[in-house]
mmCIF file of C-alpha atoms in Angstrom:
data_model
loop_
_atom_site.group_PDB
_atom_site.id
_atom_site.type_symbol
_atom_site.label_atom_id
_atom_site.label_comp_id
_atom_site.label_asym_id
_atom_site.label_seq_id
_atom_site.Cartn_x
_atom_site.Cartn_y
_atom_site.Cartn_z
ATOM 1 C CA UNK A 1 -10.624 -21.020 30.352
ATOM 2 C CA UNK A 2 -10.231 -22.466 27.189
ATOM 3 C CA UNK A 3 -8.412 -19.351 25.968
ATOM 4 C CA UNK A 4 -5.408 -20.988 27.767
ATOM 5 C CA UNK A 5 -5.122 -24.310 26.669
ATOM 6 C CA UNK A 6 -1.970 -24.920 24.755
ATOM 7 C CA UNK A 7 0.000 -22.265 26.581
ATOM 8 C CA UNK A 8 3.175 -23.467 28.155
ATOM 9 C CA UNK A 9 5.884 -22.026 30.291
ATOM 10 C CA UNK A 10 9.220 -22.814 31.825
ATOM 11 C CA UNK A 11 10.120 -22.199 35.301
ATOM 12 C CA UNK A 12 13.533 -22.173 37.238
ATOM 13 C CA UNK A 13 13.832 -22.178 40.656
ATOM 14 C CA UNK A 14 16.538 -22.017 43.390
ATOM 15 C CA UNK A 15 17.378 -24.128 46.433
ATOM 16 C CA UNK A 16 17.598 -22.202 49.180
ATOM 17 C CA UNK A 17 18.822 -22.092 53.162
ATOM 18 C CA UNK A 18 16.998 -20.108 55.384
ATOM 19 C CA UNK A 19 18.001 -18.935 59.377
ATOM 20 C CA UNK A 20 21.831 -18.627 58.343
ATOM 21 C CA UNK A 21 22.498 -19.234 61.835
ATOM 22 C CA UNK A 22 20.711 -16.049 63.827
ATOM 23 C CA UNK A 23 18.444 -15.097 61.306
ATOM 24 C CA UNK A 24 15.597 -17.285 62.455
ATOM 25 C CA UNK A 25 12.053 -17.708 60.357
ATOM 26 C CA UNK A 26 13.686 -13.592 58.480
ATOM 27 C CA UNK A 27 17.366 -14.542 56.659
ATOM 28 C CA UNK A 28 17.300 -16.808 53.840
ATOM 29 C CA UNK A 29 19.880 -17.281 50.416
ATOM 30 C CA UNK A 30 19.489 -18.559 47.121
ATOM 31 C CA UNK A 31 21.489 -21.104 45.956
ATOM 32 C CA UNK A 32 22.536 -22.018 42.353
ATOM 33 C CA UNK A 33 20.836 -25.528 42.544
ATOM 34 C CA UNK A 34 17.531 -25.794 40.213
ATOM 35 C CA UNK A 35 14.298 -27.634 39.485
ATOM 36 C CA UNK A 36 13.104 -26.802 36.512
ATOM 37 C CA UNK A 37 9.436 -27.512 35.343
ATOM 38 C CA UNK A 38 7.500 -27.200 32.161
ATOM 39 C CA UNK A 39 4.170 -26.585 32.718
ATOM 40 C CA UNK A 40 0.813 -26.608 29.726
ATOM 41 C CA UNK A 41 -2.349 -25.566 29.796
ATOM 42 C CA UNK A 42 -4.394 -28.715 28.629
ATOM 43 C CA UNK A 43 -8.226 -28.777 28.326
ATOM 44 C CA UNK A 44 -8.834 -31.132 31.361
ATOM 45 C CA UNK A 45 -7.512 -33.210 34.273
ATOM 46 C CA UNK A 46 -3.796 -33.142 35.706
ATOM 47 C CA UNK A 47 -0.926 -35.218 34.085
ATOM 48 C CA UNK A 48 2.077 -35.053 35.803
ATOM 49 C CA UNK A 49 6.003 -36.329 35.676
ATOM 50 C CA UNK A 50 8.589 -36.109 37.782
ATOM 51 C CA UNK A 51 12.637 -36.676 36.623
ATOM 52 C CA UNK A 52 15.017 -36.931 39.123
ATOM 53 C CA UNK A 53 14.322 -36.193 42.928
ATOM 54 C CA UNK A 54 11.410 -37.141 44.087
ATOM 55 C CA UNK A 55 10.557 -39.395 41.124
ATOM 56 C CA UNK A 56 8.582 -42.491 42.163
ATOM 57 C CA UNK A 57 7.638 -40.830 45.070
ATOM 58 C CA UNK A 58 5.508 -37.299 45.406
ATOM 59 C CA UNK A 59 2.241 -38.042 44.453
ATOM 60 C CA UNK A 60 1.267 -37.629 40.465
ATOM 61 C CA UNK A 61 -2.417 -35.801 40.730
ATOM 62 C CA UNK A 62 -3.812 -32.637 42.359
ATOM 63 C CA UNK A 63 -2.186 -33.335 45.651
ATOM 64 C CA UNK A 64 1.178 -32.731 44.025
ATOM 65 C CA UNK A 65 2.603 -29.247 45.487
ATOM 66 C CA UNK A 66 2.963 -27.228 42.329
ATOM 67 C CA UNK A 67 -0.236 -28.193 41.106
ATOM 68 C CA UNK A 68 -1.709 -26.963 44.568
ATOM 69 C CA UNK A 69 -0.008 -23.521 44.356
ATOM 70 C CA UNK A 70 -0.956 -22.889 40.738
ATOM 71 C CA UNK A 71 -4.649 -23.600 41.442
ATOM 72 C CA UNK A 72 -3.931 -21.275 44.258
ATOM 73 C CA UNK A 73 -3.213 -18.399 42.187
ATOM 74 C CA UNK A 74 -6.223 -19.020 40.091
ATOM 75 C CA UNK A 75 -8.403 -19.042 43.043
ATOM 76 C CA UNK A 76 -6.837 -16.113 44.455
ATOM 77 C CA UNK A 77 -7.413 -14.218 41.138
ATOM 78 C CA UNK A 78 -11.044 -15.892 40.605
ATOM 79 C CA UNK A 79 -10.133 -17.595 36.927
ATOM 80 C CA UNK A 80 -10.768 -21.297 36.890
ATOM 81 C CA UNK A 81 -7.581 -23.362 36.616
ATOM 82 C CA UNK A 82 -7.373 -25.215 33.237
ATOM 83 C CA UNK A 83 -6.196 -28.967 33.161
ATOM 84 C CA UNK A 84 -2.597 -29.119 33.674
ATOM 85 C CA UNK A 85 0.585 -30.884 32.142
ATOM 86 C CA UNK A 86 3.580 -31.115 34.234
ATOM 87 C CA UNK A 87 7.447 -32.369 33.686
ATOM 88 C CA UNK A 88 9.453 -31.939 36.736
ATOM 89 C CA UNK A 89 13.049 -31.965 36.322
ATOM 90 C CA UNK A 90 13.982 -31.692 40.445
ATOM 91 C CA UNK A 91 17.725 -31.777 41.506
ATOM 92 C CA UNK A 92 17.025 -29.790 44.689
ATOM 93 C CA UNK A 93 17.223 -32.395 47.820
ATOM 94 C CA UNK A 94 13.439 -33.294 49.568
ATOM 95 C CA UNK A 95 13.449 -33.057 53.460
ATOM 96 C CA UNK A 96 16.970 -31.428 53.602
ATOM 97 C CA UNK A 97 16.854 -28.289 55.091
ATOM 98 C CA UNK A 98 17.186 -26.871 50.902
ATOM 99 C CA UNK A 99 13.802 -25.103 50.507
ATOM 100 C CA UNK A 100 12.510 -28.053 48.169
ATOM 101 C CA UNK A 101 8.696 -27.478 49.666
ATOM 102 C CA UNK A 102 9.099 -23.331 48.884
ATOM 103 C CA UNK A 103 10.650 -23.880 45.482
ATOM 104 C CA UNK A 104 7.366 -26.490 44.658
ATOM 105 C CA UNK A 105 5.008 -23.375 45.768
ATOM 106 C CA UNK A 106 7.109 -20.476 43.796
ATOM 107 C CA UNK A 107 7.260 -22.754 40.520
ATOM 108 C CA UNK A 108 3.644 -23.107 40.697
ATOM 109 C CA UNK A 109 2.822 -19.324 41.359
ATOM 110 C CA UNK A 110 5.420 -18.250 38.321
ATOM 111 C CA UNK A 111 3.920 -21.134 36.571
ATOM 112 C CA UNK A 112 0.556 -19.198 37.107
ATOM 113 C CA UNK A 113 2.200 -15.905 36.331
ATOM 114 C CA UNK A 114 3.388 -16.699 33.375
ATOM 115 C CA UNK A 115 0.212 -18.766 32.054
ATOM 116 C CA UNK A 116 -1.980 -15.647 33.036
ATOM 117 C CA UNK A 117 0.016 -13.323 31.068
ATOM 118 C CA UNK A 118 -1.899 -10.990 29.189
ATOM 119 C CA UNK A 119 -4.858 -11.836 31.829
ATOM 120 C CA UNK A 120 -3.866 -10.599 34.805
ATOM 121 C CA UNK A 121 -0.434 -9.296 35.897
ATOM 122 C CA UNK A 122 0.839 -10.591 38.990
ATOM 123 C CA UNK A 123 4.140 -8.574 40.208
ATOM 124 C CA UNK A 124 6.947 -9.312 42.896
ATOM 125 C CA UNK A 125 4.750 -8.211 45.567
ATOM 126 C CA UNK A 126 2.149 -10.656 44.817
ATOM 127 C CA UNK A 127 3.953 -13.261 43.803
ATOM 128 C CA UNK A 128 5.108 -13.173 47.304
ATOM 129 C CA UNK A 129 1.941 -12.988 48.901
ATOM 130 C CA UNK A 130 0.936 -16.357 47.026
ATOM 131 C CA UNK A 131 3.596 -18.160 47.870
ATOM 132 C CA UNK A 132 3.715 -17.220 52.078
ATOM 133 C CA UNK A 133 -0.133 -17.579 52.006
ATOM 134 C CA UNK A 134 0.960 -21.456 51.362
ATOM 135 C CA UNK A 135 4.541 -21.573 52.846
ATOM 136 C CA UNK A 136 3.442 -20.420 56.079
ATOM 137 C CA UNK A 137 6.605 -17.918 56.675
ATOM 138 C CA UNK A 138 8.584 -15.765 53.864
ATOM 139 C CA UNK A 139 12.460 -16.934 54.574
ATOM 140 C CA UNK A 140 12.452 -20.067 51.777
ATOM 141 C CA UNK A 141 10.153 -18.457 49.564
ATOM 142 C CA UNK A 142 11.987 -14.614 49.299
ATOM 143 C CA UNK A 143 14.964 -15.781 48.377
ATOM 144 C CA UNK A 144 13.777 -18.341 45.627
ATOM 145 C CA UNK A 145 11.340 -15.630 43.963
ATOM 146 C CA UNK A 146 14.275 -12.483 44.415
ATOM 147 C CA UNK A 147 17.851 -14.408 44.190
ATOM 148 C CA UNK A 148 20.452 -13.666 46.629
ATOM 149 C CA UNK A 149 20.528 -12.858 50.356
ATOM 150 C CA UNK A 150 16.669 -11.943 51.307
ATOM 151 C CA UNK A 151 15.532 -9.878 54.633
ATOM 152 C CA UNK A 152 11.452 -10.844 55.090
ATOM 153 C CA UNK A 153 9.478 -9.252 57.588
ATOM 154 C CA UNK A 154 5.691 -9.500 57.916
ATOM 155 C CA UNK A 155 3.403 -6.454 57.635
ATOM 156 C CA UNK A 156 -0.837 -6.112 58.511
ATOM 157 C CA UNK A 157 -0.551 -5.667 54.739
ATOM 158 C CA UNK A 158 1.148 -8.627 54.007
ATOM 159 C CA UNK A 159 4.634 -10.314 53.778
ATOM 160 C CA UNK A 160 7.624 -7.968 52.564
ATOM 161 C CA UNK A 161 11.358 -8.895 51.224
ATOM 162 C CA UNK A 162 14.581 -7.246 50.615
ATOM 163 C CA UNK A 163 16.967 -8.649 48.376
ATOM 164 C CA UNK A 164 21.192 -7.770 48.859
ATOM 165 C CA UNK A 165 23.717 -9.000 46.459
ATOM 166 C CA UNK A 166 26.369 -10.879 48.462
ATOM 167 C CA UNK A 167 29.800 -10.230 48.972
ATOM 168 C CA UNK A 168 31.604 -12.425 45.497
ATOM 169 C CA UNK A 169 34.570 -14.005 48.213
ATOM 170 C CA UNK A 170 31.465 -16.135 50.505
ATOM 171 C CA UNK A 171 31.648 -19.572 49.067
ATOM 172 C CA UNK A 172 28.446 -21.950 50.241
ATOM 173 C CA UNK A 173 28.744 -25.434 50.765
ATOM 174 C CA UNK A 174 25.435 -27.637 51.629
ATOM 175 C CA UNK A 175 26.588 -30.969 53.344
ATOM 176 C CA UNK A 176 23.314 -32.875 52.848
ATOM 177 C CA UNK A 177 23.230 -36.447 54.766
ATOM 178 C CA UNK A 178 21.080 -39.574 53.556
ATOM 179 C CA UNK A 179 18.640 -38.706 56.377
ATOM 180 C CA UNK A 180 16.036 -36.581 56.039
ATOM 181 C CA UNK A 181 13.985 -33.808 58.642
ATOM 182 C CA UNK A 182 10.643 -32.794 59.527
ATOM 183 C CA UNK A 183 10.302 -29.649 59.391
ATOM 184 C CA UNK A 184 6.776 -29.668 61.150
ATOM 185 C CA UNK A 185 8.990 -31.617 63.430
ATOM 186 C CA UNK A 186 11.794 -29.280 64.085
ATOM 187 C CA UNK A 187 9.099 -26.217 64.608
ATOM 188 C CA UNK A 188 7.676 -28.387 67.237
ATOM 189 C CA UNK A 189 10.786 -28.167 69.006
ATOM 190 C CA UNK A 190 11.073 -24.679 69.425
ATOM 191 C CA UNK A 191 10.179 -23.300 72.610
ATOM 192 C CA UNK A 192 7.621 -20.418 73.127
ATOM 193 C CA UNK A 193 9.799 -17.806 74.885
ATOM 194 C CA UNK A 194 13.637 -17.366 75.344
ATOM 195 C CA UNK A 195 15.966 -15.356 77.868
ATOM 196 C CA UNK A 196 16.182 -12.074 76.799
ATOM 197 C CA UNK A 197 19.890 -12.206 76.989
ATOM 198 C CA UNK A 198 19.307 -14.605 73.640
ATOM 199 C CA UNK A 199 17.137 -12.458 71.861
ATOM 200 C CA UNK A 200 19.917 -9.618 72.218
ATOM 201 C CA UNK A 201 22.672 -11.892 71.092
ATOM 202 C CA UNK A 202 20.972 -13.125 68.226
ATOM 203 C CA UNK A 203 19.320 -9.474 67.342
ATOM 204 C CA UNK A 204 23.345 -8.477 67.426
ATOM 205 C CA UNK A 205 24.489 -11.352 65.092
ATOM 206 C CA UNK A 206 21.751 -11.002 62.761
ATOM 207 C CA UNK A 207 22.528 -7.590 61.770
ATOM 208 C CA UNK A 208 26.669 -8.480 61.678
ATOM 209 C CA UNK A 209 25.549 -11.581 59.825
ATOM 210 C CA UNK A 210 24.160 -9.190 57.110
ATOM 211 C CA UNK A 211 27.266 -6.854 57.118
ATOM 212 C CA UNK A 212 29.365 -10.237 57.077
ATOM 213 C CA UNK A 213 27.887 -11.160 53.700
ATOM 214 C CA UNK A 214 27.395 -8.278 51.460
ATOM 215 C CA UNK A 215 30.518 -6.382 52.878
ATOM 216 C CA UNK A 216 32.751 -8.076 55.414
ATOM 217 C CA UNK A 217 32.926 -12.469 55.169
ATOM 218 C CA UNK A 218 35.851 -12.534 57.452
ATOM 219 C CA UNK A 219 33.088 -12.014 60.217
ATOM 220 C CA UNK A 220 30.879 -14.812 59.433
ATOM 221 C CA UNK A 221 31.857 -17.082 61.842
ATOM 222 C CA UNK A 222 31.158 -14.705 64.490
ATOM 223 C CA UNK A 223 28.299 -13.712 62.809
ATOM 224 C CA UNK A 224 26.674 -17.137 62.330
ATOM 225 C CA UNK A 225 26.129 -17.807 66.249
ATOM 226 C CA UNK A 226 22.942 -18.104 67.232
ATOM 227 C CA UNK A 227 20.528 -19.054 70.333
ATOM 228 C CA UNK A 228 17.331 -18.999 69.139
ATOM 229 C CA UNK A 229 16.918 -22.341 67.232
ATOM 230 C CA UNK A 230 19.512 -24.620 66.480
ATOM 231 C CA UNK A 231 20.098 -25.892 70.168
ATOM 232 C CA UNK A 232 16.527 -26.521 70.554
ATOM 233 C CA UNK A 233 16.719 -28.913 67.816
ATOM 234 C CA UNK A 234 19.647 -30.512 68.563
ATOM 235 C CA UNK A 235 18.202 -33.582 69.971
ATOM 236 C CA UNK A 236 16.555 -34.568 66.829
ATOM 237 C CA UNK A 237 19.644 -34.506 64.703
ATOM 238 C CA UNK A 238 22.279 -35.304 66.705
ATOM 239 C CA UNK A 239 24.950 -35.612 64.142
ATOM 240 C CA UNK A 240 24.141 -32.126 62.661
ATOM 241 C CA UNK A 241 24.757 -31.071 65.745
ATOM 242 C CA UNK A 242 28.191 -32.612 66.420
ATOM 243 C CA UNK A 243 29.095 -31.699 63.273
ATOM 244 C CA UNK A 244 28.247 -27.955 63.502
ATOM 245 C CA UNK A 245 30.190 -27.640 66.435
ATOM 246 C CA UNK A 246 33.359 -29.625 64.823
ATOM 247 C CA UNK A 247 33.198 -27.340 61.927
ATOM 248 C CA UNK A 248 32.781 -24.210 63.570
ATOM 249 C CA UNK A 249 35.720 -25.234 66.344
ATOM 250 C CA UNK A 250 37.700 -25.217 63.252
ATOM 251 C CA UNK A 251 37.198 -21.607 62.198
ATOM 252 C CA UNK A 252 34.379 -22.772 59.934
ATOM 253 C CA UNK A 253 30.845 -20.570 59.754
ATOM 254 C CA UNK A 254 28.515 -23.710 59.593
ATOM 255 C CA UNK A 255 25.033 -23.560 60.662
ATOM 256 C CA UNK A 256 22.185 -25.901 60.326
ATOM 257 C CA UNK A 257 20.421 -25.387 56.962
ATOM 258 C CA UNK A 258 17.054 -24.777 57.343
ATOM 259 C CA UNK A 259 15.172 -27.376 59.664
ATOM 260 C CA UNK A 260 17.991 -29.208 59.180
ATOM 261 C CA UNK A 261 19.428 -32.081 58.511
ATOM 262 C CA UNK A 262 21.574 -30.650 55.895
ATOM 263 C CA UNK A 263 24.497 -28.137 56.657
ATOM 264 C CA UNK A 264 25.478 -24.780 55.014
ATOM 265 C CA UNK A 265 29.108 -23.889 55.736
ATOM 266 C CA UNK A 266 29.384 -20.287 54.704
ATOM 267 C CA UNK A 267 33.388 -20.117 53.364
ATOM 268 C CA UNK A 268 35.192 -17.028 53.129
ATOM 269 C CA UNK A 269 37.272 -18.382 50.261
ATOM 270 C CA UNK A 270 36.780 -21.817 48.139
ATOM 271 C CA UNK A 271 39.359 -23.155 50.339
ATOM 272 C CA UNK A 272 37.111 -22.706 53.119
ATOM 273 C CA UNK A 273 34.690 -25.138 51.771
ATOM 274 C CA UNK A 274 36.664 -28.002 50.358
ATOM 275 C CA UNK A 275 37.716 -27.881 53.931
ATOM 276 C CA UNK A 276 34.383 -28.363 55.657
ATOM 277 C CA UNK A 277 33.778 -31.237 53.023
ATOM 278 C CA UNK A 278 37.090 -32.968 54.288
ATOM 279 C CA UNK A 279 36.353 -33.237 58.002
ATOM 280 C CA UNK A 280 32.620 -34.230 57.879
ATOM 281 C CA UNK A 281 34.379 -37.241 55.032
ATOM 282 C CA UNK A 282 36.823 -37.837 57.990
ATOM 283 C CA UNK A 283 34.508 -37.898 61.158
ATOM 284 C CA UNK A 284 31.197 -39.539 60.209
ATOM 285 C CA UNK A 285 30.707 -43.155 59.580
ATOM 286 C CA UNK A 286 27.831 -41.741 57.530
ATOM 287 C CA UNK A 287 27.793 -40.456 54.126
ATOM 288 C CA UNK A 288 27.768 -36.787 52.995
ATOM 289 C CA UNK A 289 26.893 -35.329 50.211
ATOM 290 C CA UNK A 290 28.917 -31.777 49.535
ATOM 291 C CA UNK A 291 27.606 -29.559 47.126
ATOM 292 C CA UNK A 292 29.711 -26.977 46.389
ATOM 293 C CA UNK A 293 27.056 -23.960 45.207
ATOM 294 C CA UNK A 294 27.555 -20.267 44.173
ATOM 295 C CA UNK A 295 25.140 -17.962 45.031
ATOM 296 C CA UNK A 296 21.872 -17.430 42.988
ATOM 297 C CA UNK A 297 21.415 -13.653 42.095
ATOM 298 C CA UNK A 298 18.608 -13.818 39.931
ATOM 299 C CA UNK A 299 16.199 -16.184 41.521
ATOM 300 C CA UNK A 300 13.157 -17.653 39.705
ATOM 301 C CA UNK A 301 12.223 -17.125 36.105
ATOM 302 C CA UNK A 302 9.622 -18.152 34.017
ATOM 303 C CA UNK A 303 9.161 -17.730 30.158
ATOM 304 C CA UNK A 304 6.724 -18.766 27.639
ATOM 305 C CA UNK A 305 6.844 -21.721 24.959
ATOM 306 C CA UNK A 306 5.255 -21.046 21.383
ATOM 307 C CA UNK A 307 1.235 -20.597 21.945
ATOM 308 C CA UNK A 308 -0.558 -22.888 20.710
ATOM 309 C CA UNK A 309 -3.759 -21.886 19.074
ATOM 310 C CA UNK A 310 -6.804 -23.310 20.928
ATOM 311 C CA UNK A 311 -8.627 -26.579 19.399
#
């Protein structure tokens, strides 16, 4: 496709925290955390760097994530992918429970939305498809395509998403440690069945969990319980665990991030937060990062450089 070469684009994606407590493998929210990538269409081969997390250590050719979802999105449109430049500038935590592995797959699919521009025209819908066909389950990736609080469901037609705007008085806080999780590892744990008693309580807090944050925040710690995962994985981060339960016994909604390790504390004032911060400072012997995040509302964007004209 030599029509492409010297097209570039830049893309901006979220972090994100998926579950939210009860809202296993369906809730997810985008957080205002961003890597940012420039990406060029070069007449051969892959040339890749990385800035910031992950530099020195995710691999530099065609194994490299984003260059695996935007040959993806070729394939899945039949156009051959073009050689590739990419500059990553990552600030979004690897192996934290932060969505790092969902925003890699949605920069590369806007990176091959906006390269194909004027070739094909991918929309929302399929922009999602791409990116679940590689994530493996919608919660990461809906929220860092759409911004804000995502509902994902899957269909015989494919993977759907709803975005809500949250309430403006919930104030996230990710407390990321210096250890990192699996998350093949923390599937693994979860068992095949529950009691049906937990698949009512949890069906109960999801839905207050959603009126929690677009309406009502004094309800999130209430609506933050859950049964359905975060026990089951207790044993393989023990200190998330401990500190969930110190957090929470202190009238803070925190709930494992993700797979975990990190942890989201969902404030219902900036108070709230600064809080949470204090007492993980105060009871671990291990460091914690906080990162005190707004909400993302608009999710990921791309836009085009200057064209080049072809050689």
């Amino acid at each position: 496709m030599t029509s492409l070469v010297g097209r570039s684009v830049h893309v901006r994606v979220p972090a994100t925290s998926a579950n939210l407590g009860p809202g296993f493998d369906t809730l997810g929210l985008a957080l205002a955390l961003y890597d940012e990538l420039d990406v060029t269409a070069i007449e051969s081969g892959v040339e890749i760097e990385v800035h910031g997390v992950g530099a020195g250590e995710v691999p530099t050719d065609d194994s490299h994530l984003v260059i695996r979802s935007i040959k993806h999105a070729f394939d899945h449109y039949s156009i051959p992918m073009p050689g590739i430049r990419l500059v990553a500038h990552n600030a979004i935590p690897h192996g934290r429970g932060m969505g790092s592995s969902g925003a890699a797959i949605v920069a590369g699919v806007m990176a091959a939305k906006g390269l194909l521009e004027g070739v094909v025209d991918i929309d929302s819908d399929d922009l999602l498809t791409l990116a679940t066909e590689l994530e493996g389950h919608p919660d990461n990736v809906a929220p860092a395509i759409f911004g804000g609080l995502t509902i994902a469901w899957v269909t015989p037609d494919g993977p759907r998403a709803k975005k809500l705007i949250v309430h403006r008085g919930v104030s996230p806080v990710v407390l990321v440690p210096a250890a990192t999780m699996s998350t093949a590892l923390a599937r693994s744990l979860q068992p095949e069945s529950v009691p049906h008693a937990d698949a009512v309580f949890n069906l109960s807090r999801s839905a207050l969990l959603i009126a929690a944050l677009i309406q009502s925040p004094e309800l999130l710690l209430e609506a933050t319980e859950d049964r359905l995962h975060q026990d089951y994985r207790a044993s393989a981060m023990p200190e998330t665990n401990e500190l969930v339960r110190l957090l929470r016994s202190q009238g803070l909604a925190a709930v494992v991030s993700g797979a975990g390790p990190s942890i989201l504390v969902l404030g219902s004032d900036p108070s709230q937060r600064a809080r949470a911060a204090e007492l993980v400072s105060e009871q671990s012997a291990n460091p914690w990062e906080a990162l005190m995040l707004a909400v993302d509302f608009k999710g990921a964007t791309v836009f085009s450089h200057e064209v080049a004209e072809p050689a």
